[in-house]
mmCIF file of C-alpha atoms in Angstrom:
data_model
loop_
_atom_site.group_PDB
_atom_site.id
_atom_site.type_symbol
_atom_site.label_atom_id
_atom_site.label_comp_id
_atom_site.label_asym_id
_atom_site.label_seq_id
_atom_site.Cartn_x
_atom_site.Cartn_y
_atom_site.Cartn_z
ATOM 1 C CA MET A 1 20.386 35.809 -73.407
ATOM 2 C CA LYS A 2 23.892 35.379 -72.311
ATOM 3 C CA PHE A 3 23.102 37.805 -69.539
ATOM 4 C CA PHE A 4 20.100 35.693 -68.361
ATOM 5 C CA ALA A 5 22.234 32.511 -68.468
ATOM 6 C CA VAL A 6 24.921 34.178 -66.324
ATOM 7 C CA LEU A 7 22.224 35.538 -63.946
ATOM 8 C CA LEU A 8 20.622 32.115 -63.749
ATOM 9 C CA ALA A 9 24.007 30.477 -63.162
ATOM 10 C CA LEU A 10 24.670 32.891 -60.317
ATOM 11 C CA ALA A 11 21.181 32.487 -58.782
ATOM 12 C CA PHE A 12 20.990 28.655 -58.978
ATOM 13 C CA PRO A 13 23.587 27.767 -56.233
ATOM 14 C CA PRO A 14 22.104 30.202 -53.651
ATOM 15 C CA ALA A 15 18.619 28.893 -54.451
ATOM 16 C CA ILE A 16 19.770 25.327 -53.809
ATOM 17 C CA TYR A 17 21.603 26.427 -50.627
ATOM 18 C CA PHE A 18 18.631 28.332 -49.269
ATOM 19 C CA GLU A 19 16.316 25.398 -50.158
ATOM 20 C CA THR A 20 18.390 22.973 -48.142
ATOM 21 C CA LEU A 21 18.884 25.542 -45.376
ATOM 22 C CA GLY A 22 15.081 25.974 -45.145
ATOM 23 C CA ALA A 23 14.504 22.224 -44.903
ATOM 24 C CA LYS A 24 17.137 21.951 -42.222
ATOM 25 C CA ARG A 25 15.494 24.860 -40.382
ATOM 26 C CA ASP A 26 12.102 23.167 -40.620
ATOM 27 C CA GLN A 27 13.591 19.975 -39.262
ATOM 28 C CA GLN A 28 15.115 21.824 -36.343
ATOM 29 C CA LEU A 29 11.801 23.585 -35.680
ATOM 30 C CA GLN A 30 9.963 20.239 -35.709
ATOM 31 C CA SER A 31 12.559 18.706 -33.403
ATOM 32 C CA ALA A 32 12.414 21.686 -31.018
ATOM 33 C CA GLY A 33 8.610 21.374 -31.000
ATOM 34 C CA VAL A 34 8.819 17.685 -29.926
ATOM 35 C CA GLN A 35 11.303 18.475 -27.281
ATOM 36 C CA LEU A 36 9.066 21.378 -26.042
ATOM 37 C CA ARG A 37 6.054 18.993 -25.708
ATOM 38 C CA ASP A 38 8.193 16.477 -23.790
ATOM 39 C CA LEU A 39 9.377 19.247 -21.455
ATOM 40 C CA ASP A 40 5.789 20.466 -21.014
ATOM 41 C CA ILE A 41 4.772 16.933 -19.968
ATOM 42 C CA HIS A 42 7.697 16.759 -17.494
ATOM 43 C CA ILE A 43 6.715 20.146 -16.079
ATOM 44 C CA GLU A 44 3.113 19.029 -15.574
ATOM 45 C CA GLN A 45 4.263 15.767 -13.917
ATOM 46 C CA ALA A 46 6.472 17.807 -11.487
ATOM 47 C CA ARG A 47 3.632 20.215 -10.718
ATOM 48 C CA SER A 48 1.280 17.234 -10.056
ATOM 49 C CA ALA A 49 3.867 15.700 -7.772
ATOM 50 C CA ARG A 50 4.346 18.954 -5.949
ATOM 51 C CA ARG A 51 0.559 19.202 -5.424
ATOM 52 C CA LYS A 52 0.543 15.740 -3.907
ATOM 53 C CA LEU A 53 3.603 16.187 -1.846
ATOM 54 C CA SER A 54 1.710 17.158 1.371
ATOM 55 C CA GLN A 55 -0.539 14.108 0.879
ATOM 56 C CA PHE A 56 2.626 11.923 0.595
ATOM 57 C CA HIS A 57 4.025 13.391 3.793
ATOM 58 C CA GLN A 58 0.798 12.717 5.655
ATOM 59 C CA GLU A 59 0.727 9.141 4.425
ATOM 60 C CA GLN A 60 4.350 8.659 5.337
ATOM 61 C CA ARG A 61 3.642 10.008 8.880
ATOM 62 C CA ARG A 62 0.549 7.724 9.174
ATOM 63 C CA LEU A 63 2.473 4.674 8.041
ATOM 64 C CA GLY A 64 5.300 5.542 10.463
ATOM 65 C CA GLU A 65 2.809 5.626 13.343
ATOM 66 C CA GLU A 66 1.300 2.331 12.216
ATOM 67 C CA LEU A 67 4.771 0.735 12.017
ATOM 68 C CA GLN A 68 5.473 1.842 15.612
ATOM 69 C CA LYS A 69 2.255 0.197 16.709
ATOM 70 C CA LEU A 70 3.061 -3.025 14.807
ATOM 71 C CA ARG A 71 6.649 -3.147 16.172
ATOM 72 C CA VAL A 72 5.168 -3.982 19.599
ATOM 73 C CA ILE A 73 3.652 -7.059 18.062
ATOM 74 C CA LEU A 74 6.636 -7.919 15.860
ATOM 75 C CA PRO A 75 9.729 -6.162 17.030
ATOM 76 C CA PRO A 76 12.904 -5.675 14.898
ATOM 77 C CA ALA A 77 15.045 -7.750 17.271
ATOM 78 C CA MET A 78 14.371 -11.014 19.101
ATOM 79 C CA ALA A 79 15.029 -9.650 22.675
ATOM 80 C CA ILE A 80 14.634 -12.961 24.469
ATOM 81 C CA ASP A 81 15.657 -11.217 27.689
ATOM 82 C CA GLN A 82 12.455 -9.173 27.484
ATOM 83 C CA VAL A 83 10.444 -12.314 26.839
ATOM 84 C CA ARG A 84 12.083 -13.866 29.946
ATOM 85 C CA ALA A 85 11.251 -10.799 32.018
ATOM 86 C CA MET A 86 7.637 -10.734 30.719
ATOM 87 C CA SER A 87 7.251 -14.474 31.486
ATOM 88 C CA ASP A 88 8.661 -14.035 35.025
ATOM 89 C CA ALA A 89 6.345 -11.083 35.645
ATOM 90 C CA ILE A 90 3.242 -12.927 34.378
ATOM 91 C CA ALA A 91 4.232 -16.013 36.460
ATOM 92 C CA ALA A 92 4.577 -13.848 39.564
ATOM 93 C CA VAL A 93 1.212 -12.222 39.047
ATOM 94 C CA ASN A 94 -0.469 -15.624 38.511
ATOM 95 C CA GLY A 95 1.282 -17.395 41.432
ATOM 96 C CA VAL A 96 3.274 -19.934 39.349
ATOM 97 C CA HIS A 97 7.083 -20.500 39.254
ATOM 98 C CA VAL A 98 9.051 -20.671 36.054
ATOM 99 C CA THR A 99 11.561 -23.437 36.659
ATOM 100 C CA LYS A 100 13.071 -23.625 33.208
ATOM 101 C CA PHE A 101 13.628 -21.104 30.424
ATOM 102 C CA GLU A 102 16.076 -22.437 27.821
ATOM 103 C CA PRO A 103 16.307 -20.525 24.523
ATOM 104 C CA ARG A 104 17.128 -22.609 21.462
ATOM 105 C CA PRO A 105 19.249 -21.270 18.639
ATOM 106 C CA PRO A 106 17.368 -18.744 16.468
ATOM 107 C CA ALA A 107 16.142 -19.746 13.024
ATOM 108 C CA SER A 108 16.182 -17.111 10.262
ATOM 109 C CA GLY A 109 14.247 -16.433 7.177
ATOM 110 C CA GLU A 110 11.880 -13.638 6.274
ATOM 111 C CA PHE A 111 10.985 -13.580 9.936
ATOM 112 C CA GLN A 112 13.427 -14.476 12.682
ATOM 113 C CA GLN A 113 12.019 -16.981 15.107
ATOM 114 C CA GLN A 114 13.394 -18.459 18.241
ATOM 115 C CA SER A 115 11.911 -21.181 20.479
ATOM 116 C CA VAL A 116 12.298 -21.384 24.192
ATOM 117 C CA VAL A 117 11.763 -24.580 26.119
ATOM 118 C CA ALA A 118 10.070 -23.585 29.352
ATOM 119 C CA GLU A 119 8.627 -25.197 32.459
ATOM 120 C CA LEU A 120 6.487 -23.914 35.196
ATOM 121 C CA ILE A 121 4.984 -25.279 38.372
ATOM 122 C CA GLY A 122 1.610 -24.204 39.808
ATOM 123 C CA SER A 123 -1.971 -25.088 40.232
ATOM 124 C CA ALA A 124 -4.131 -25.922 37.117
ATOM 125 C CA GLU A 125 -6.093 -22.637 37.408
ATOM 126 C CA ARG A 126 -2.995 -20.449 37.826
ATOM 127 C CA THR A 127 -1.192 -22.342 35.055
ATOM 128 C CA SER A 128 -4.197 -21.758 32.845
ATOM 129 C CA ALA A 129 -4.212 -18.045 33.706
ATOM 130 C CA PHE A 130 -0.466 -17.802 32.868
ATOM 131 C CA MET A 131 -1.010 -19.409 29.532
ATOM 132 C CA ARG A 132 -3.924 -17.100 28.749
ATOM 133 C CA GLU A 133 -1.798 -14.033 29.567
ATOM 134 C CA ILE A 134 1.069 -15.301 27.384
ATOM 135 C CA GLN A 135 -1.442 -15.857 24.579
ATOM 136 C CA ASN A 136 -2.831 -12.328 24.960
ATOM 137 C CA ALA A 137 0.553 -10.590 25.313
ATOM 138 C CA ALA A 138 1.220 -7.625 23.058
ATOM 139 C CA ARG A 139 4.028 -9.507 21.301
ATOM 140 C CA ILE A 140 3.327 -12.544 19.129
ATOM 141 C CA ILE A 141 4.234 -15.694 21.066
ATOM 142 C CA ASP A 142 3.126 -19.126 19.977
ATOM 143 C CA VAL A 143 2.842 -21.821 22.740
ATOM 144 C CA SER A 144 3.095 -25.487 21.629
ATOM 145 C CA SER A 145 4.007 -28.936 22.880
ATOM 146 C CA VAL A 146 2.316 -28.468 26.200
ATOM 147 C CA THR A 147 2.570 -31.432 28.648
ATOM 148 C CA LEU A 148 1.251 -31.574 32.169
ATOM 149 C CA GLN A 149 2.565 -33.842 34.932
ATOM 150 C CA ASN A 150 1.338 -34.107 38.502
ATOM 151 C CA ASP A 151 3.818 -32.617 40.942
ATOM 152 C CA PRO A 152 3.728 -32.249 44.790
ATOM 153 C CA ALA A 153 3.616 -28.482 44.233
ATOM 154 C CA GLY A 154 0.752 -28.604 41.723
ATOM 155 C CA TRP A 155 1.300 -29.239 38.105
ATOM 156 C CA ARG A 156 4.528 -29.354 36.228
ATOM 157 C CA THR A 157 3.884 -27.848 32.782
ATOM 158 C CA ASP A 158 6.430 -28.201 30.029
ATOM 159 C CA PHE A 159 5.906 -26.186 26.815
ATOM 160 C CA VAL A 160 7.675 -24.468 23.963
ATOM 161 C CA MET A 161 7.250 -20.713 23.371
ATOM 162 C CA THR A 162 8.158 -19.490 19.851
ATOM 163 C CA CYS A 163 8.886 -15.821 19.515
ATOM 164 C CA TYR A 164 9.185 -13.815 16.275
ATOM 165 C CA ALA A 165 10.929 -10.745 15.045
ATOM 166 C CA LEU A 166 11.058 -8.864 11.723
ATOM 167 C CA PRO A 167 14.336 -7.108 11.229
ATOM 168 C CA ASP A 168 14.389 -3.758 9.526
ATOM 169 C CA ALA A 169 15.266 -4.019 5.903
ATOM 170 C CA ARG A 170 17.692 -1.109 5.884
#
């Protein structure tokens, strides 16, 4: 009996040690299983993104082309000199004379905007044609505060043109 007591006393500590070691090993295996599932999810997400990458590139290219088209309408910079040149060219085609072109200080916000006080002289028909062409220009230009006065050379038309720009958000 003494022999069994000694044998039991010698076997008890290793049994407790292996029991706790087994529980720790089970916990590690369970934790590794959770990590493995998380990694599998990340791998599947990466594969999905890789499959859609060509689609994303096509969409980016299409949006870039669309942005280039829209930049004609709403350029990134005000470029009042270009507005002046366009107004002079339209005036020349329509047989009217721009006698005043005075830019006001620009206003800022989400869109930049700048008004220009302008005056032109010409016949009513030609002034109307000038206004139509400004209205139909590729760039957004609002015309407001139009006043007409009789002039020996035709009609003196005072008006305000408001131009807009949308700066790049870079």
